[in-house]
Amino acid sequence: MTGSTSSVRVVPTIAELREQLAERRAAGASVALVPTMGALHAGHLALVAHARELADVVVVSIFVNPLQFGPGEDLDRYPRTLDADVEALAGPGVEFVFAPTAAEMYPNGAVGTTLTAGRVGSLYEGASRPGHFDGMLTVVGKLLNIVRPDVAVFGQKDAQQVFLVRRMVDDLDVPTSIEVVPTVREADGLALSSRNRFLDPGHRAAALTLIEALRAADAAASDGLAEVLAEGAAAFGDHDDVTLDYLVVVDPETFLPVADDARGPAVVLVAARVGSTRLIDNAAITLG
Ligand code: PAF
C-alpha cells in the first residue's frame, strides 16, 4: 500500500520520508518515531498515543527486520498486516507510516556494517536468539538516522531491547531521547504481543503462565532472590505445553543478574515457549 489513508501518509522510501520531514521541520514541527514491525495492537497504539503527546509529527515505522531473526526463527511466519495497520493508525493522529521494503533498507543485500549490542546483548534473549540484538540495534540505528526524531518511543515489554537502545543512543551520542511506555495487558494479565495471534485457545490459557510466574516472583520479593527464582520457576510446573526458557532477576541499571543477597529495585525477565510460540514478559520488583 502506498499513498494516504485518512490523515496517514504511507511512505515507502527513505528519500520521500526525508523530504516530507524536512518540510515539516522547516515549519517548526518536532518529530517522534515509533518503530514497529507491524501487526499492530493496543500496545503499539499506546506508544503512538504517548508519541502524540511528545511531538507535533508522529512517524510510525513498519518493517519486519530480517536482520534480527536467526535461522529457523519465525521471520517467514511473522504477521504482515500493513493495510490493517494503516487503518488502525488513521485515528490516532499519525502523520507518516514509513513502510520500506527490505531492498530499500538494505540495498546492498548483506549488511557490511552492523551495530554490536555487547555483553548484555548476548544474555537472556540474546543467548536464546544469537545476533538478534545486533540486528535490532542496526535497524533502530538506521531508523534514527533516517527519521532523525527528537524522541523515539518503545514498549517496556521488550525491557532488554529498551536497555540496549538507551545504551546505544548514549554510547553513540544520538540526539534522540528514548521514551518508554508501560506494557499493555489483557484483562487477565497477558502482555499484548503480535505473536499472541498464533495462540490457539488452549495455548492462550497456558500463556498466562508467564504473568503467573511474574506475580509469584513479585509476591516472593521480600524473601530475597532465591525465593523469587524458586517461586517464579514453580509456576511453570503445571503445563506440558509451556517450556521455560529463562527466568532471571537483573539490576535495572546494568541489566546484569543481581547478586544473591541483592536488595532494592530489580527486574524479573521471563521467556517461554507456549506451543510453538515464543513469548517474553517482565516485571519490576523490589527485593527485600
Ligand atoms: O520491538 C520491535 O518491534 C522491533 O525490535 C523494532 C524495535 C521495531 C526493531 O525492528
Coordinates of C-alpha atoms and ligand atoms in Angstrom, one line a residue:
M1 CA 0.0 0.0 0.0
T2 CA 1.3 3.5 -0.8
G3 CA -0.3 6.9 -0.5
S4 CA -2.7 8.3 2.1
T5 CA -5.4 6.7 4.3
S6 CA -7.4 9.5 6.0
S7 CA -4.6 11.7 7.5
V8 CA -1.9 9.0 7.4
R9 CA 0.6 9.1 4.5
V10 CA 2.3 5.8 3.8
V11 CA 5.9 6.4 2.6
P12 CA 7.9 3.6 1.2
T13 CA 11.2 5.3 0.5
I14 CA 13.8 7.0 2.6
A15 CA 14.2 9.9 0.2
E16 CA 10.5 10.8 0.3
L17 CA 10.3 10.5 4.1
R18 CA 13.3 12.7 4.5
E19 CA 11.8 15.3 2.1
Q20 CA 8.4 15.3 3.9
L21 CA 10.0 15.6 7.3
A22 CA 12.3 18.4 6.1
E23 CA 9.2 20.4 5.2
R24 CA 7.5 19.7 8.5
R25 CA 10.7 20.6 10.4
A26 CA 11.1 23.8 8.4
A27 CA 7.7 24.8 9.6
G28 CA 8.9 24.3 13.2
A29 CA 7.5 20.8 13.9
S30 CA 9.1 18.3 16.3
V31 CA 9.2 14.7 15.3
A32 CA 8.5 11.4 17.2
L33 CA 9.3 8.0 15.9
V34 CA 7.5 4.8 17.0
P35 CA 9.5 1.9 15.5
T36 CA 7.4 -1.3 15.0
M37 CA 7.3 -4.5 12.9
G38 CA 3.6 -4.0 12.3
A39 CA 0.8 -6.4 13.3
L40 CA -0.2 -3.6 15.5
H41 CA -2.2 -4.0 18.7
A42 CA -3.3 -1.8 21.6
G43 CA 0.2 -1.9 23.0
H44 CA 1.5 -0.2 19.8
L45 CA -1.3 2.3 19.9
A46 CA -0.3 3.3 23.5
L47 CA 3.2 4.0 22.1
V48 CA 1.6 6.2 19.4
A49 CA -0.6 8.0 21.9
H50 CA 2.4 8.8 24.0
A51 CA 4.4 9.9 20.9
R52 CA 1.5 12.3 20.1
E53 CA 1.9 13.9 23.5
L54 CA 5.6 14.5 22.9
A55 CA 5.9 15.8 19.3
D56 CA 4.0 17.5 16.6
V57 CA 4.6 14.9 13.9
V58 CA 4.4 11.1 14.6
V59 CA 6.2 8.7 12.3
V60 CA 5.4 5.0 12.8
S61 CA 7.8 2.7 11.0
I62 CA 6.6 -0.7 10.0
F63 CA 9.3 -3.0 8.9
V64 CA 9.8 -6.7 9.7
N65 CA 13.6 -6.5 10.0
P66 CA 15.2 -9.7 8.6
L67 CA 18.5 -8.9 10.4
Q68 CA 17.0 -9.5 13.8
F69 CA 15.7 -13.0 13.0
G70 CA 18.0 -16.0 13.2
P71 CA 17.9 -19.1 11.1
G72 CA 14.9 -21.2 12.0
E73 CA 13.1 -18.3 13.7
D74 CA 9.7 -17.0 12.7
L75 CA 10.7 -14.4 10.1
D76 CA 8.5 -16.0 7.4
R77 CA 5.5 -16.6 9.6
Y78 CA 5.8 -13.1 11.3
P79 CA 2.4 -11.5 10.7
R80 CA 2.4 -8.8 8.0
T81 CA -0.8 -6.8 8.1
L82 CA 0.1 -3.4 6.5
D83 CA -3.4 -2.4 5.4
A84 CA -5.0 -3.2 8.8
D85 CA -2.1 -1.4 10.5
V86 CA -2.6 1.7 8.4
E87 CA -6.3 1.7 9.2
A88 CA -5.5 1.4 12.9
L89 CA -3.2 4.4 12.7
A90 CA -5.7 6.6 10.8
G91 CA -7.5 7.6 14.0
P92 CA -4.7 8.4 16.5
G93 CA -3.1 11.3 14.7
V94 CA -0.1 9.6 12.9
E95 CA 1.1 11.7 10.0
F96 CA 3.5 9.2 8.4
V97 CA 3.8 5.5 8.2
F98 CA 7.3 4.6 7.0
A99 CA 6.9 1.2 5.4
P100 CA 10.1 0.4 3.4
T101 CA 10.9 -2.9 1.6
A102 CA 13.9 -4.9 2.7
A103 CA 15.6 -3.7 -0.5
E104 CA 15.0 -0.1 0.5
M105 CA 16.5 -0.7 3.9
Y106 CA 19.3 -3.0 2.8
P107 CA 20.0 -2.1 -0.8
N108 CA 23.4 -3.9 -0.8
G109 CA 21.8 -7.1 0.4
A110 CA 24.0 -8.5 3.2
V111 CA 24.8 -5.6 5.5
G112 CA 28.5 -4.9 5.8
T113 CA 28.3 -2.6 8.9
T114 CA 26.3 -3.6 11.9
L115 CA 26.0 -2.4 15.4
T116 CA 27.0 -4.7 18.2
A117 CA 25.0 -5.0 21.3
G118 CA 27.9 -6.0 23.6
R119 CA 27.8 -8.2 26.7
V120 CA 24.2 -7.5 27.7
G121 CA 23.2 -8.2 24.1
S122 CA 24.4 -11.8 24.5
L123 CA 22.4 -12.6 27.6
Y124 CA 18.8 -13.7 28.1
E125 CA 17.1 -13.0 24.7
G126 CA 20.5 -12.7 23.2
A127 CA 21.6 -16.1 24.4
S128 CA 18.4 -17.7 23.0
R129 CA 18.5 -15.7 19.8
P130 CA 22.1 -15.1 18.9
G131 CA 22.5 -12.0 16.7
H132 CA 19.0 -10.7 17.5
F133 CA 20.1 -7.6 19.3
D134 CA 22.8 -6.7 16.8
G135 CA 20.2 -6.9 14.1
M136 CA 17.7 -4.9 16.2
L137 CA 20.2 -2.2 17.1
T138 CA 21.3 -2.0 13.5
V139 CA 17.8 -1.3 12.2
V140 CA 17.0 1.0 15.1
G141 CA 20.2 2.9 14.4
K142 CA 19.2 3.2 10.7
L143 CA 15.7 4.3 11.6
L144 CA 17.1 7.0 13.9
N145 CA 19.4 8.2 11.1
I146 CA 16.6 8.2 8.5
V147 CA 13.9 9.9 10.7
R148 CA 16.2 11.9 13.0
P149 CA 13.4 12.1 15.5
D150 CA 13.5 14.3 18.6
V151 CA 12.1 11.4 20.5
A152 CA 11.6 7.7 19.9
V153 CA 9.0 5.6 21.8
F154 CA 9.5 1.9 22.9
G155 CA 7.4 -0.5 24.9
Q156 CA 8.6 -1.8 28.3
K157 CA 7.6 -5.3 27.3
D158 CA 10.9 -5.6 25.5
A159 CA 12.8 -4.5 28.5
Q160 CA 16.2 -5.7 27.3
Q161 CA 15.7 -4.1 24.0
V162 CA 14.9 -0.8 25.7
F163 CA 18.1 -1.1 27.8
L164 CA 20.2 -1.7 24.7
V165 CA 18.6 1.0 22.7
R166 CA 19.2 3.5 25.5
R167 CA 22.8 2.4 25.8
M168 CA 23.4 2.7 22.1
V169 CA 21.9 6.2 22.0
D170 CA 24.1 7.1 24.9
D171 CA 27.3 5.4 23.5
L172 CA 26.9 6.9 20.0
D173 CA 25.7 10.4 21.1
V174 CA 22.5 10.0 19.1
P175 CA 20.5 13.2 19.7
T176 CA 17.1 11.4 20.3
S177 CA 15.5 11.0 23.7
I178 CA 14.2 7.5 24.3
E179 CA 10.7 7.2 26.0
V180 CA 9.3 4.0 27.4
V181 CA 5.6 3.1 27.8
P182 CA 4.4 0.5 30.3
T183 CA 3.3 -2.9 28.9
V184 CA -0.3 -3.1 27.9
R185 CA -2.1 -6.2 29.1
E186 CA -5.3 -8.1 28.5
A187 CA -7.7 -8.1 31.4
D188 CA -6.3 -11.4 32.7
G189 CA -2.7 -10.1 32.6
L190 CA -1.4 -11.5 29.3
A191 CA 1.0 -9.0 27.8
L192 CA -0.1 -7.9 24.4
S193 CA 2.2 -9.2 21.6
S194 CA 2.0 -9.5 17.9
R195 CA 2.8 -13.2 18.4
N196 CA -0.3 -13.8 20.6
R197 CA -2.4 -14.2 17.4
F198 CA -0.6 -17.6 17.0
L199 CA -2.0 -18.9 20.2
D200 CA -5.0 -21.3 19.9
P201 CA -7.4 -21.2 22.9
G202 CA -5.5 -23.9 24.8
H203 CA -2.2 -22.1 24.4
R204 CA -3.8 -18.7 25.1
A205 CA -4.8 -20.1 28.5
A206 CA -1.4 -21.7 29.0
A207 CA 0.3 -18.4 28.1
L208 CA -0.9 -16.9 31.4
T209 CA 1.9 -18.9 33.0
L210 CA 4.3 -16.0 32.2
I211 CA 2.3 -13.5 34.2
E212 CA 1.6 -16.0 36.9
A213 CA 5.3 -16.5 37.3
L214 CA 5.9 -12.8 37.5
R215 CA 3.2 -12.4 40.1
A216 CA 4.7 -15.3 42.1
A217 CA 8.1 -13.7 41.8
D218 CA 6.8 -10.4 43.0
A219 CA 5.0 -12.0 45.9
A220 CA 8.3 -13.6 47.0
A221 CA 10.4 -10.5 46.5
S222 CA 10.6 -9.6 50.2
D223 CA 12.1 -13.0 50.9
G224 CA 15.1 -12.4 48.5
L225 CA 16.5 -13.7 45.2
A226 CA 16.4 -17.4 45.9
E227 CA 12.7 -17.4 46.7
V228 CA 11.9 -15.2 43.7
L229 CA 13.7 -17.6 41.4
A230 CA 12.1 -20.7 43.0
E231 CA 8.5 -19.3 43.1
G232 CA 8.8 -17.9 39.6
A233 CA 10.1 -21.2 38.1
A234 CA 7.5 -23.2 40.1
A235 CA 4.7 -21.5 38.1
F236 CA 5.9 -23.4 35.1
G237 CA 5.4 -26.8 36.7
D238 CA 1.8 -27.3 35.6
H239 CA 1.8 -27.0 31.8
D240 CA 3.1 -29.6 29.4
D241 CA 2.8 -27.1 26.5
V242 CA 4.8 -24.4 28.2
T243 CA 8.6 -24.6 28.3
L244 CA 10.5 -22.1 30.4
D245 CA 13.5 -20.6 28.5
Y246 CA 14.8 -18.3 31.3
L247 CA 13.6 -16.5 34.4
V248 CA 16.2 -14.2 35.7
V249 CA 16.4 -11.2 38.0
V250 CA 18.5 -8.3 36.8
D251 CA 19.7 -5.0 38.0
P252 CA 17.8 -2.3 36.2
E253 CA 21.0 -0.1 36.0
T254 CA 23.3 -2.7 34.4
F255 CA 20.9 -5.4 33.2
L256 CA 23.3 -8.0 34.7
P257 CA 22.0 -10.7 37.1
V258 CA 21.7 -9.3 40.7
A259 CA 23.8 -10.7 43.5
D260 CA 22.4 -13.5 45.7
D261 CA 21.9 -11.0 48.6
A262 CA 20.7 -8.1 46.5
R263 CA 18.1 -5.7 47.9
G264 CA 16.1 -3.0 46.3
P265 CA 14.8 -2.4 42.7
A266 CA 15.2 -5.3 40.3
V267 CA 13.6 -6.6 37.1
V268 CA 12.4 -10.1 36.5
L269 CA 12.7 -11.2 32.9
V270 CA 10.9 -14.3 31.7
A271 CA 10.8 -16.1 28.3
A272 CA 8.9 -19.3 27.5
R273 CA 7.8 -21.3 24.5
V274 CA 4.0 -21.8 24.5
G275 CA 3.3 -24.5 21.9
S276 CA 5.5 -23.2 19.0
T277 CA 5.2 -19.5 20.0
R278 CA 7.9 -17.8 22.0
L279 CA 6.7 -15.2 24.4
I280 CA 8.5 -12.8 26.8
D281 CA 7.4 -10.6 29.7
N282 CA 9.0 -8.8 32.6
A283 CA 8.1 -7.0 35.9
A284 CA 9.7 -4.6 38.2
I285 CA 10.1 -5.9 41.8
T286 CA 11.7 -4.7 45.0
L287 CA 14.0 -7.4 46.6
G288 CA 13.8 -7.2 50.4
Ligands
PAF1 O1 10.3 -4.1 19.0 C1 10.2 -4.3 17.8 O2 9.1 -4.4 17.2 C2 11.5 -4.3 16.9 O3 12.5 -4.9 17.6 C3 11.9 -2.9 16.5 C4 12.3 -2.0 17.6 C5 10.8 -2.3 15.6 C6 13.1 -3.1 15.5 O4 12.9 -3.9 14.4

